[in-house]
């Protein structure tokens, strides 16, 4: 079995905590990482507050292979991600020559390359910019920390740029079946199946079906296809024994 | 100025971290708490893993007035929230007589009130159930921890039940204006306004408008209406001086 590569996500932004903006990045990153073979283990959302960002970042970067952050890399006073990360990593922060050169090319009108925009070229020492022709404020990578935009379309473009450079592990495989039953009907036999298949993770997720009736999704996850199939077969046999329509 | 009441949210569930299920609860709770006068300060998402749940819960409950959890209170083996919370709070867990009585009324068919369903009646000692005629698996409140379902409609019903019993603070007020400008155009004057209005929080949020053009939302938040209005007036004056259409 290959190495397991893990990740944490740190979402930075008052607007998510106030409920004004509904986060769309966590679900995207979770699915993206699962697909390339990185296990997302933890997510934290913190305010635009330096000490909160520093504490969360240091907890996550010590614990997981990678930390992905979103938000706070724009040109305004509330964009404090780069400074906070420099502080967490105890490195200086300065204008990155490559980013400044791109900005000079991009902003040629008089006064356009102002102090606020130049702020976006300040990166913690040792950072590698994550940028492209369509990305204005660059993201960056420093050590195991990958810093991305909060705007979903830009964040997604940054994931595509950075992903090929990431170490990945053996992919977590998953299969699911619609139980057509209530969770409470299968709790006891499902536990027995979970205990009999220790190299799999079996999840049971209740949902309301098209008619508002309680139903259950059963999901088996494993890095080993044969073990996954064996557990899924056991679940299907259990559902058949319960005489629920498949 | 009234007391400030704070909260953390702990989302429990492998399915969120794998990306299979997209969380819809964080945004709802964030908006709900803001509206009733509780400041959401931090969110964590952890897997269905006892030690992860215990560590996150203990960090959050020590730090904030309330902690709201979602997920993991159903009848299957992967529902370990109640046990994990008992462990975090170092209390025993047992069948709650009131919940058991409700279940006996609810599940009268032979075999229906099975071991799996009865598991949902196990609450940490000292818990107060959060239930209603339409809620099957009860949520519960113990100390400053409020434990809710992961299914959004049920979680929302639980919030409505528990909300009237919560201590609330002075509401954070907010107003926003569409900047019709790029963030980089206003970064410098906006910082000056933010510095001149210390009892407000001013946020600048980039977005792509209906035509895909970069635009900016400017949001002022304060518990003091007069201070909020003063900051918002300064922002409108700045936008007018920049000659952007309002």
CSV table of C-alpha atoms in Angstrom, one decimal:
chain,number,residue,atom,x,y,z
A,1,UNK,CA,0.0,0.0,0.0
A,2,UNK,CA,1.4,3.4,-1.0
A,3,UNK,CA,2.0,6.3,1.3
A,4,UNK,CA,-0.9,8.3,2.6
A,5,UNK,CA,-0.8,12.0,1.8
A,6,UNK,CA,-2.9,14.3,4.0
A,7,UNK,CA,-4.2,17.8,3.9
A,8,UNK,CA,-5.9,20.5,5.9
A,9,UNK,CA,-7.8,23.5,4.6
A,10,UNK,CA,-7.9,26.9,6.2
A,11,UNK,CA,-10.6,29.3,5.0
A,12,UNK,CA,-9.9,32.9,5.9
A,13,UNK,CA,-12.7,35.4,6.0
A,14,UNK,CA,-15.1,37.4,8.1
A,15,UNK,CA,-17.6,37.2,5.3
A,16,UNK,CA,-17.9,33.4,5.7
A,17,UNK,CA,-18.3,33.6,9.5
A,18,UNK,CA,-21.0,36.3,9.2
A,19,UNK,CA,-22.9,34.2,6.8
A,20,UNK,CA,-22.9,37.0,4.2
A,21,UNK,CA,-20.9,34.8,1.8
A,22,UNK,CA,-21.6,31.1,1.5
A,23,UNK,CA,-18.4,29.1,1.1
A,24,UNK,CA,-18.1,27.2,-2.2
A,25,UNK,CA,-14.4,26.3,-1.9
A,26,UNK,CA,-14.4,23.6,0.8
A,27,UNK,CA,-16.5,21.2,-1.2
A,28,UNK,CA,-14.5,21.8,-4.4
A,29,UNK,CA,-11.1,21.3,-2.7
A,30,UNK,CA,-12.4,18.2,-0.8
A,31,UNK,CA,-13.5,16.5,-4.0
A,32,UNK,CA,-10.4,17.7,-5.9
A,33,UNK,CA,-8.0,16.3,-3.3
A,34,UNK,CA,-9.9,13.0,-3.0
A,35,UNK,CA,-9.7,12.6,-6.8
A,36,UNK,CA,-5.9,13.1,-7.0
A,37,UNK,CA,-5.1,10.9,-4.0
A,38,UNK,CA,-4.8,13.3,-1.0
A,39,UNK,CA,-6.9,12.8,2.1
A,40,UNK,CA,-8.5,15.9,3.4
A,41,UNK,CA,-8.4,15.5,7.2
A,42,UNK,CA,-9.6,18.8,8.7
A,43,UNK,CA,-10.9,22.2,7.7
A,44,UNK,CA,-10.9,25.4,9.8
A,45,UNK,CA,-12.6,28.7,9.0
A,46,UNK,CA,-11.2,31.7,10.8
A,47,UNK,CA,-11.8,35.5,10.7
A,48,UNK,CA,-9.5,38.1,9.1
A,49,UNK,CA,-7.5,38.2,12.3
A,50,UNK,CA,-3.7,37.7,12.4
A,51,UNK,CA,-3.4,35.7,15.6
A,52,UNK,CA,-6.3,33.4,14.6
A,53,UNK,CA,-4.8,32.8,11.2
A,54,UNK,CA,-1.3,32.2,12.7
A,55,UNK,CA,-2.6,29.7,15.3
A,56,UNK,CA,-4.7,27.7,12.8
A,57,UNK,CA,-2.1,27.6,10.2
A,58,UNK,CA,0.6,26.4,12.6
A,59,UNK,CA,-1.7,23.7,13.9
A,60,UNK,CA,-2.6,22.5,10.5
A,61,UNK,CA,0.8,22.6,8.8
A,62,UNK,CA,2.4,20.7,11.6
A,63,UNK,CA,-0.2,17.9,11.4
A,64,UNK,CA,-0.8,17.4,7.6
A,65,UNK,CA,1.3,16.9,4.5
A,66,UNK,CA,-0.2,20.1,2.9
A,67,UNK,CA,-2.3,23.0,4.0
A,68,UNK,CA,-4.4,24.9,1.5
A,69,UNK,CA,-5.7,28.3,2.4
A,70,UNK,CA,-8.4,30.4,0.6
A,71,UNK,CA,-9.1,34.1,0.9
A,72,UNK,CA,-7.4,37.3,2.0
A,73,UNK,CA,-4.8,37.8,-0.8
A,74,UNK,CA,-6.3,40.9,-2.5
A,75,UNK,CA,-5.2,44.5,-2.4
A,76,UNK,CA,-7.3,45.9,0.5
A,77,UNK,CA,-6.6,46.5,4.2
A,78,UNK,CA,-8.6,43.4,5.2
A,79,UNK,CA,-6.3,41.1,3.0
A,80,UNK,CA,-3.8,40.0,5.7
A,81,UNK,CA,-3.2,36.4,4.6
A,82,UNK,CA,0.4,36.9,3.2
A,83,UNK,CA,1.5,38.9,6.3
A,84,UNK,CA,-0.1,36.4,8.6
A,85,UNK,CA,1.6,33.4,6.9
A,86,UNK,CA,5.0,35.2,7.0
A,87,UNK,CA,4.5,35.7,10.7
A,88,UNK,CA,3.4,32.0,11.2
A,89,UNK,CA,6.5,30.8,9.4
A,90,UNK,CA,8.7,33.4,11.0
A,91,UNK,CA,10.0,34.7,7.6
A,92,UNK,CA,10.2,38.2,6.2
A,93,UNK,CA,7.8,39.5,3.5
A,94,UNK,CA,8.8,41.6,0.6
A,95,UNK,CA,7.9,42.5,-3.0
A,96,UNK,CA,8.5,39.5,-5.2
A,97,UNK,CA,10.5,40.6,-8.3
A,98,UNK,CA,8.7,38.3,-10.7
A,99,UNK,CA,5.3,39.4,-9.6
A,100,UNK,CA,6.3,43.0,-9.7
A,101,UNK,CA,7.5,42.6,-13.3
A,102,UNK,CA,4.2,41.0,-14.3
A,103,UNK,CA,2.3,43.8,-12.6
A,104,UNK,CA,4.3,46.5,-14.5
A,105,UNK,CA,3.4,44.8,-17.7
A,106,UNK,CA,-0.2,44.4,-16.7
A,107,UNK,CA,-0.9,47.9,-15.2
A,108,UNK,CA,0.5,50.5,-17.6
A,109,UNK,CA,-2.1,53.3,-17.2
A,110,UNK,CA,-0.8,56.2,-15.1
A,111,UNK,CA,-1.5,55.6,-11.4
A,112,UNK,CA,-2.9,52.1,-12.0
A,113,UNK,CA,0.0,50.3,-10.4
A,114,UNK,CA,-0.7,52.0,-7.0
A,115,UNK,CA,0.3,51.1,-3.5
A,116,UNK,CA,-2.8,48.9,-3.0
A,117,UNK,CA,-2.1,46.8,-6.1
A,118,UNK,CA,1.6,46.5,-5.3
A,119,UNK,CA,0.6,45.0,-1.9
A,120,UNK,CA,-0.5,41.9,-3.8
A,121,UNK,CA,3.1,41.4,-5.0
A,122,UNK,CA,4.3,41.1,-1.4
A,123,UNK,CA,5.1,37.4,-0.7
A,124,UNK,CA,6.7,35.7,2.3
A,125,UNK,CA,10.4,35.0,1.7
A,126,UNK,CA,10.8,31.7,0.0
A,127,UNK,CA,7.4,31.7,-1.7
A,128,UNK,CA,6.8,30.5,-5.2
A,129,UNK,CA,4.0,32.5,-6.9
A,130,UNK,CA,1.0,30.7,-8.3
A,131,UNK,CA,-0.1,32.8,-11.3
A,132,UNK,CA,-1.1,32.8,-14.9
A,133,UNK,CA,-2.2,35.2,-17.6
A,134,UNK,CA,-5.7,35.3,-16.2
A,135,UNK,CA,-4.8,35.5,-12.5
A,136,UNK,CA,-4.3,39.0,-11.1
A,137,UNK,CA,-3.5,38.6,-7.4
A,138,UNK,CA,-1.0,35.7,-7.3
A,139,UNK,CA,-1.4,32.8,-5.0
A,140,UNK,CA,1.8,31.3,-3.6
A,141,UNK,CA,3.3,28.2,-2.2
A,142,UNK,CA,5.8,28.2,0.7
A,143,UNK,CA,6.9,24.9,2.2
A,144,UNK,CA,3.8,22.8,2.6
A,145,UNK,CA,1.4,25.7,2.6
A,146,UNK,CA,-0.5,26.6,-0.6
A,147,UNK,CA,-2.2,30.0,-0.5
A,148,UNK,CA,-5.1,30.6,-2.9
A,149,UNK,CA,-7.7,33.2,-3.7
A,150,UNK,CA,-11.2,33.2,-2.1
A,151,UNK,CA,-13.1,33.8,-5.4
A,152,UNK,CA,-14.0,30.3,-6.5
A,153,UNK,CA,-13.1,30.6,-10.2
A,154,UNK,CA,-9.6,31.9,-9.3
A,155,UNK,CA,-9.1,29.4,-6.6
A,156,UNK,CA,-10.0,26.6,-9.0
A,157,UNK,CA,-7.5,27.9,-11.6
A,158,UNK,CA,-4.8,28.0,-8.9
A,159,UNK,CA,-5.6,24.3,-7.8
A,160,UNK,CA,-5.0,23.3,-11.5
A,161,UNK,CA,-1.7,25.1,-11.5
A,162,UNK,CA,-0.4,23.7,-8.3
A,163,UNK,CA,-1.8,20.1,-8.4
A,164,UNK,CA,0.8,18.6,-10.8
A,165,UNK,CA,3.6,19.6,-8.3
A,166,UNK,CA,2.0,17.8,-5.3
A,167,UNK,CA,3.0,14.5,-3.9
A,168,UNK,CA,0.0,12.2,-4.0
A,169,UNK,CA,-0.8,8.9,-2.3
A,170,UNK,CA,-2.8,5.9,-3.3
A,171,UNK,CA,-6.3,7.1,-4.1
A,172,UNK,CA,-9.2,6.4,-1.7
A,173,UNK,CA,-11.7,4.5,-3.8
A,174,UNK,CA,-15.4,4.6,-3.0
A,175,UNK,CA,-18.7,3.1,-4.1
A,176,UNK,CA,-22.1,3.8,-2.9
A,177,UNK,CA,-25.6,2.1,-2.9
A,178,UNK,CA,-29.0,3.6,-2.2
A,179,UNK,CA,-30.3,1.6,0.7
A,180,UNK,CA,-34.1,2.2,0.2
A,181,UNK,CA,-34.4,1.8,3.9
A,182,UNK,CA,-34.2,3.8,7.0
A,183,UNK,CA,-30.9,3.9,8.8
A,184,UNK,CA,-32.4,2.5,12.0
A,185,UNK,CA,-33.5,-0.7,10.0
A,186,UNK,CA,-29.9,-1.6,9.2
A,187,UNK,CA,-27.8,-0.2,12.0
A,188,UNK,CA,-27.1,-3.5,13.7
A,189,UNK,CA,-26.2,-5.7,10.6
A,190,UNK,CA,-24.2,-2.7,9.1
A,191,UNK,CA,-22.1,-2.5,12.2
A,192,UNK,CA,-21.3,-6.2,11.9
A,193,UNK,CA,-20.3,-5.7,8.3
A,194,UNK,CA,-18.1,-2.7,9.3
A,195,UNK,CA,-16.4,-4.8,11.9
A,196,UNK,CA,-15.8,-7.7,9.5
A,197,UNK,CA,-14.2,-5.4,6.9
A,198,UNK,CA,-11.5,-3.4,8.9
A,199,UNK,CA,-9.6,-2.1,5.9
A,200,UNK,CA,-12.7,-0.3,4.6
A,201,UNK,CA,-14.6,2.7,6.0
A,202,UNK,CA,-18.3,2.3,5.8
A,203,UNK,CA,-20.5,5.3,6.0
A,204,UNK,CA,-24.3,5.5,6.3
A,205,UNK,CA,-25.9,8.8,5.3
A,206,UNK,CA,-29.5,9.5,5.8
A,207,UNK,CA,-31.4,11.7,3.2
A,208,UNK,CA,-34.9,12.5,2.3
A,209,UNK,CA,-35.8,11.0,-1.1
A,210,UNK,CA,-37.8,12.6,-4.0
A,211,UNK,CA,-41.0,12.1,-2.0
A,212,UNK,CA,-39.7,13.4,1.3
A,213,UNK,CA,-39.3,9.8,2.7
A,214,UNK,CA,-36.3,9.0,4.8
A,215,UNK,CA,-33.7,7.0,2.9
A,216,UNK,CA,-30.1,6.0,3.4
A,217,UNK,CA,-27.0,6.1,1.2
A,218,UNK,CA,-24.4,3.5,2.1
A,219,UNK,CA,-20.8,4.3,1.1
A,220,UNK,CA,-17.8,2.0,1.3
A,221,UNK,CA,-14.3,3.6,1.0
A,222,UNK,CA,-11.0,1.8,0.8
A,223,UNK,CA,-7.7,2.0,-1.0
A,224,UNK,CA,-8.0,-1.7,-1.9
A,225,UNK,CA,-10.5,-2.5,-4.7
A,226,UNK,CA,-10.9,-6.1,-3.7
A,227,UNK,CA,-11.6,-5.2,-0.1
A,228,UNK,CA,-14.0,-2.5,-1.2
A,229,UNK,CA,-15.9,-4.9,-3.4
A,230,UNK,CA,-16.1,-7.6,-0.6
A,231,UNK,CA,-17.6,-5.0,1.8
A,232,UNK,CA,-20.0,-3.7,-0.8
A,233,UNK,CA,-21.1,-7.3,-1.7
A,234,UNK,CA,-21.8,-7.9,2.0
A,235,UNK,CA,-23.9,-4.7,2.2
A,236,UNK,CA,-25.9,-5.7,-0.9
A,237,UNK,CA,-26.5,-9.2,0.5
A,238,UNK,CA,-27.7,-7.6,3.8
A,239,UNK,CA,-30.1,-5.3,1.9
A,240,UNK,CA,-31.4,-8.3,-0.1
A,241,UNK,CA,-32.0,-10.2,3.1
A,242,UNK,CA,-34.0,-7.3,4.4
A,243,UNK,CA,-36.0,-7.6,1.2
A,244,UNK,CA,-35.6,-3.9,0.3
A,245,UNK,CA,-36.0,-3.1,-3.4
A,246,UNK,CA,-32.5,-2.4,-5.0
B,1,UNK,CA,-22.4,48.4,24.6
B,2,UNK,CA,-23.9,45.0,25.5
B,3,UNK,CA,-22.0,41.8,26.1
B,4,UNK,CA,-20.5,40.0,23.1
B,5,UNK,CA,-21.7,36.4,22.8
B,6,UNK,CA,-19.5,34.1,20.7
B,7,UNK,CA,-19.8,30.7,19.1
B,8,UNK,CA,-17.8,28.0,17.3
B,9,UNK,CA,-19.2,25.4,14.9
B,10,UNK,CA,-17.9,21.9,14.7
B,11,UNK,CA,-19.0,19.9,11.6
B,12,UNK,CA,-18.5,16.2,12.1
B,13,UNK,CA,-18.4,13.9,9.1
B,14,UNK,CA,-16.1,12.0,6.7
B,15,UNK,CA,-18.6,12.7,3.9
B,16,UNK,CA,-17.9,16.4,4.0
B,17,UNK,CA,-14.1,15.9,4.0
B,18,UNK,CA,-14.2,13.4,1.1
B,19,UNK,CA,-16.3,16.0,-0.9
B,20,UNK,CA,-19.1,13.5,-1.4
B,21,UNK,CA,-21.5,15.7,0.5
B,22,UNK,CA,-21.4,19.5,0.2
B,23,UNK,CA,-22.0,21.2,3.5
B,24,UNK,CA,-25.0,23.4,3.7
B,25,UNK,CA,-25.1,23.9,7.4
B,26,UNK,CA,-22.2,26.3,8.0
B,27,UNK,CA,-23.7,29.1,6.0
B,28,UNK,CA,-27.1,28.6,7.5
B,29,UNK,CA,-25.8,28.6,11.1
B,30,UNK,CA,-23.5,31.6,10.4
B,31,UNK,CA,-26.4,33.7,9.1
B,32,UNK,CA,-28.7,32.5,11.9
B,33,UNK,CA,-26.3,33.4,14.7
B,34,UNK,CA,-25.4,36.8,13.2
B,35,UNK,CA,-29.2,37.6,13.0
B,36,UNK,CA,-29.8,36.7,16.7
B,37,UNK,CA,-26.8,38.5,18.1
B,38,UNK,CA,-24.1,35.7,18.4
B,39,UNK,CA,-20.7,36.2,16.7
B,40,UNK,CA,-19.5,33.1,14.9
B,41,UNK,CA,-15.7,33.1,15.4
B,42,UNK,CA,-14.5,29.8,14.1
B,43,UNK,CA,-15.6,26.6,12.3
B,44,UNK,CA,-13.9,23.3,12.2
B,45,UNK,CA,-14.7,20.2,10.1
B,46,UNK,CA,-13.3,16.9,11.4
B,47,UNK,CA,-13.7,13.3,10.5
B,48,UNK,CA,-15.8,10.6,12.3
B,49,UNK,CA,-12.9,10.0,14.6
B,50,UNK,CA,-13.2,10.1,18.3
B,51,UNK,CA,-9.9,11.8,19.2
B,52,UNK,CA,-10.3,14.4,16.4
B,53,UNK,CA,-13.8,15.2,17.7
B,54,UNK,CA,-12.7,15.4,21.3
B,55,UNK,CA,-9.7,17.7,20.6
B,56,UNK,CA,-11.7,20.1,18.4
B,57,UNK,CA,-14.7,20.2,20.8
B,58,UNK,CA,-12.5,20.9,23.8
B,59,UNK,CA,-10.6,23.7,21.9
B,60,UNK,CA,-13.9,25.3,20.8
B,61,UNK,CA,-15.9,25.0,24.0
B,62,UNK,CA,-13.1,26.6,26.1
B,63,UNK,CA,-12.8,29.5,23.7
B,64,UNK,CA,-16.4,30.5,22.9
B,65,UNK,CA,-19.7,31.1,24.6
B,66,UNK,CA,-21.3,28.3,22.7
B,67,UNK,CA,-20.3,25.4,20.4
B,68,UNK,CA,-22.7,24.1,17.8
B,69,UNK,CA,-22.0,20.6,16.3
B,70,UNK,CA,-23.6,19.0,13.3
B,71,UNK,CA,-23.6,15.4,12.2
B,72,UNK,CA,-23.1,11.9,13.7
B,73,UNK,CA,-26.2,11.5,15.9
B,74,UNK,CA,-27.9,8.8,13.9
B,75,UNK,CA,-28.3,5.0,14.6
B,76,UNK,CA,-25.4,3.6,12.7
B,77,UNK,CA,-21.8,2.6,13.8
B,78,UNK,CA,-20.3,5.7,12.2
B,79,UNK,CA,-22.5,8.0,14.4
B,80,UNK,CA,-20.1,8.6,17.3
B,81,UNK,CA,-20.8,12.2,18.2
B,82,UNK,CA,-22.7,11.5,21.5
B,83,UNK,CA,-20.0,9.2,22.8
B,84,UNK,CA,-17.2,11.5,21.7
B,85,UNK,CA,-18.9,14.4,23.5
B,86,UNK,CA,-19.3,12.4,26.7
B,87,UNK,CA,-15.6,11.6,26.5
B,88,UNK,CA,-14.6,15.2,25.9
B,89,UNK,CA,-16.7,16.4,28.8
B,90,UNK,CA,-15.6,13.4,30.9
B,91,UNK,CA,-19.2,12.3,31.8
B,92,UNK,CA,-20.9,9.0,31.4
B,93,UNK,CA,-23.4,8.3,28.6
B,94,UNK,CA,-26.7,6.4,29.1
B,95,UNK,CA,-30.2,5.9,27.8
B,96,UNK,CA,-32.2,9.1,28.4
B,97,UNK,CA,-35.6,8.1,29.9
B,98,UNK,CA,-37.5,10.8,28.2
B,99,UNK,CA,-36.1,9.9,24.8
B,100,UNK,CA,-36.7,6.2,25.4
B,101,UNK,CA,-40.3,6.9,26.3
B,102,UNK,CA,-40.8,8.9,23.1
B,103,UNK,CA,-39.2,6.1,21.1
B,104,UNK,CA,-41.5,3.5,22.7
B,105,UNK,CA,-44.5,5.6,21.6
B,106,UNK,CA,-43.0,6.2,18.1
B,107,UNK,CA,-41.8,2.6,17.3
B,108,UNK,CA,-44.5,0.2,18.1
B,109,UNK,CA,-44.1,-2.4,15.3
B,110,UNK,CA,-42.4,-5.6,16.5
B,111,UNK,CA,-38.6,-5.3,16.2
B,112,UNK,CA,-38.8,-1.7,15.2
B,113,UNK,CA,-37.3,-0.3,18.4
B,114,UNK,CA,-34.1,-2.2,17.9
B,115,UNK,CA,-30.6,-1.8,19.3
B,116,UNK,CA,-29.6,0.6,16.6
B,117,UNK,CA,-32.5,2.9,17.1
B,118,UNK,CA,-32.1,2.8,20.9
B,119,UNK,CA,-28.6,4.0,20.4
B,120,UNK,CA,-30.0,7.3,19.4
B,121,UNK,CA,-31.5,7.6,22.9
B,122,UNK,CA,-28.1,7.5,24.5
B,123,UNK,CA,-27.1,11.0,25.7
B,124,UNK,CA,-24.2,12.2,27.8
B,125,UNK,CA,-25.2,12.6,31.5
B,126,UNK,CA,-26.6,16.1,32.1
B,127,UNK,CA,-27.9,16.6,28.5
B,128,UNK,CA,-31.2,18.1,27.7
B,129,UNK,CA,-32.7,16.6,24.5
B,130,UNK,CA,-33.6,18.8,21.6
B,131,UNK,CA,-36.6,17.1,20.0
B,132,UNK,CA,-40.0,17.6,18.6
B,133,UNK,CA,-42.8,15.6,17.0
B,134,UNK,CA,-41.0,15.6,13.7
B,135,UNK,CA,-37.5,15.0,14.9
B,136,UNK,CA,-36.5,11.3,15.2
B,137,UNK,CA,-32.9,11.3,16.5
B,138,UNK,CA,-32.8,13.9,19.2
B,139,UNK,CA,-30.2,16.6,19.3
B,140,UNK,CA,-29.1,17.7,22.8
B,141,UNK,CA,-27.6,20.4,24.8
B,142,UNK,CA,-25.0,19.9,27.5
B,143,UNK,CA,-23.3,22.9,29.1
B,144,UNK,CA,-22.4,25.3,26.3
B,145,UNK,CA,-22.4,22.5,23.7
B,146,UNK,CA,-25.4,22.2,21.3
B,147,UNK,CA,-25.4,19.0,19.3
B,148,UNK,CA,-27.5,18.9,16.1
B,149,UNK,CA,-28.3,16.6,13.2
B,150,UNK,CA,-26.3,16.8,9.9
B,151,UNK,CA,-29.4,16.7,7.7
B,152,UNK,CA,-30.0,20.4,7.0
B,153,UNK,CA,-33.8,20.4,7.4
B,154,UNK,CA,-33.5,18.7,10.8
B,155,UNK,CA,-30.6,20.8,11.9
B,156,UNK,CA,-32.6,23.9,11.1
B,157,UNK,CA,-35.6,22.7,13.1
B,158,UNK,CA,-33.2,22.1,16.0
B,159,UNK,CA,-31.8,25.6,15.8
B,160,UNK,CA,-35.3,27.0,16.0
B,161,UNK,CA,-35.9,24.9,19.2
B,162,UNK,CA,-32.7,25.8,20.9
B,163,UNK,CA,-32.4,29.5,19.9
B,164,UNK,CA,-34.9,31.0,22.3
B,165,UNK,CA,-32.8,29.6,25.2
B,166,UNK,CA,-29.5,31.1,24.1
B,167,UNK,CA,-27.9,34.2,25.7
B,168,UNK,CA,-27.5,36.7,22.9
B,169,UNK,CA,-25.5,39.9,22.6
B,170,UNK,CA,-25.9,43.2,20.9
B,171,UNK,CA,-26.4,42.4,17.2
B,172,UNK,CA,-23.7,43.1,14.7
B,173,UNK,CA,-25.2,45.5,12.2
B,174,UNK,CA,-24.1,45.6,8.6
B,175,UNK,CA,-24.6,47.5,5.4
B,176,UNK,CA,-23.1,47.0,2.0
B,177,UNK,CA,-22.6,49.0,-1.2
B,178,UNK,CA,-21.7,47.8,-4.7
B,179,UNK,CA,-18.5,49.6,-5.5
B,180,UNK,CA,-18.6,49.4,-9.3
B,181,UNK,CA,-14.8,49.4,-9.2
B,182,UNK,CA,-11.9,47.1,-8.9
B,183,UNK,CA,-10.6,46.5,-5.4
B,184,UNK,CA,-7.2,47.7,-6.5
B,185,UNK,CA,-8.7,51.1,-7.4
B,186,UNK,CA,-9.8,51.8,-3.9
B,187,UNK,CA,-7.4,49.9,-1.6
B,188,UNK,CA,-5.5,53.0,-0.5
B,189,UNK,CA,-8.4,55.4,0.3
B,190,UNK,CA,-10.4,52.5,1.8
B,191,UNK,CA,-7.6,51.7,4.3
B,192,UNK,CA,-7.7,55.3,5.4
B,193,UNK,CA,-11.4,55.1,6.0
B,194,UNK,CA,-11.0,51.9,7.9
B,195,UNK,CA,-8.3,53.5,10.1
B,196,UNK,CA,-10.5,56.5,10.7
B,197,UNK,CA,-13.5,54.4,11.8
B,198,UNK,CA,-12.0,52.0,14.5
B,199,UNK,CA,-15.3,50.8,15.9
B,200,UNK,CA,-16.4,49.4,12.6
B,201,UNK,CA,-15.1,46.5,10.5
B,202,UNK,CA,-14.8,47.3,6.8
B,203,UNK,CA,-14.6,44.4,4.4
B,204,UNK,CA,-13.9,44.5,0.7
B,205,UNK,CA,-15.1,41.5,-1.3
B,206,UNK,CA,-14.2,41.1,-5.0
B,207,UNK,CA,-16.7,39.4,-7.3
B,208,UNK,CA,-17.4,39.0,-11.0
B,209,UNK,CA,-20.5,40.9,-12.1
B,210,UNK,CA,-23.3,39.8,-14.5
B,211,UNK,CA,-20.9,40.4,-17.4
B,212,UNK,CA,-17.9,38.6,-15.9
B,213,UNK,CA,-16.3,42.0,-15.1
B,214,UNK,CA,-14.4,42.4,-11.7
B,215,UNK,CA,-16.4,44.3,-9.2
B,216,UNK,CA,-16.3,44.9,-5.4
B,217,UNK,CA,-18.7,44.7,-2.6
B,218,UNK,CA,-17.9,47.0,0.3
B,219,UNK,CA,-19.4,45.9,3.7
B,220,UNK,CA,-19.3,47.9,6.9
B,221,UNK,CA,-20.1,46.1,10.2
B,222,UNK,CA,-20.6,47.6,13.6
B,223,UNK,CA,-22.7,47.3,16.7
B,224,UNK,CA,-23.3,51.0,16.7
B,225,UNK,CA,-25.6,52.3,14.0
B,226,UNK,CA,-24.3,55.9,14.0
B,227,UNK,CA,-20.7,54.7,13.6
B,228,UNK,CA,-21.8,52.3,10.9
B,229,UNK,CA,-23.5,55.1,9.0
B,230,UNK,CA,-20.5,57.5,9.4
B,231,UNK,CA,-18.2,54.9,7.8
B,232,UNK,CA,-20.7,54.0,5.1
B,233,UNK,CA,-21.0,57.8,4.3
B,234,UNK,CA,-17.2,58.0,4.0
B,235,UNK,CA,-17.2,55.1,1.6
B,236,UNK,CA,-19.9,56.6,-0.6
B,237,UNK,CA,-18.0,59.9,-0.6
B,238,UNK,CA,-14.9,58.1,-1.7
B,239,UNK,CA,-16.7,56.2,-4.5
B,240,UNK,CA,-18.2,59.5,-5.6
B,241,UNK,CA,-14.8,61.2,-5.6
B,242,UNK,CA,-13.6,58.3,-7.8
B,243,UNK,CA,-16.5,59.1,-10.1
B,244,UNK,CA,-17.7,55.6,-10.2
B,245,UNK,CA,-21.5,55.2,-11.0
B,246,UNK,CA,-23.5,54.3,-7.8
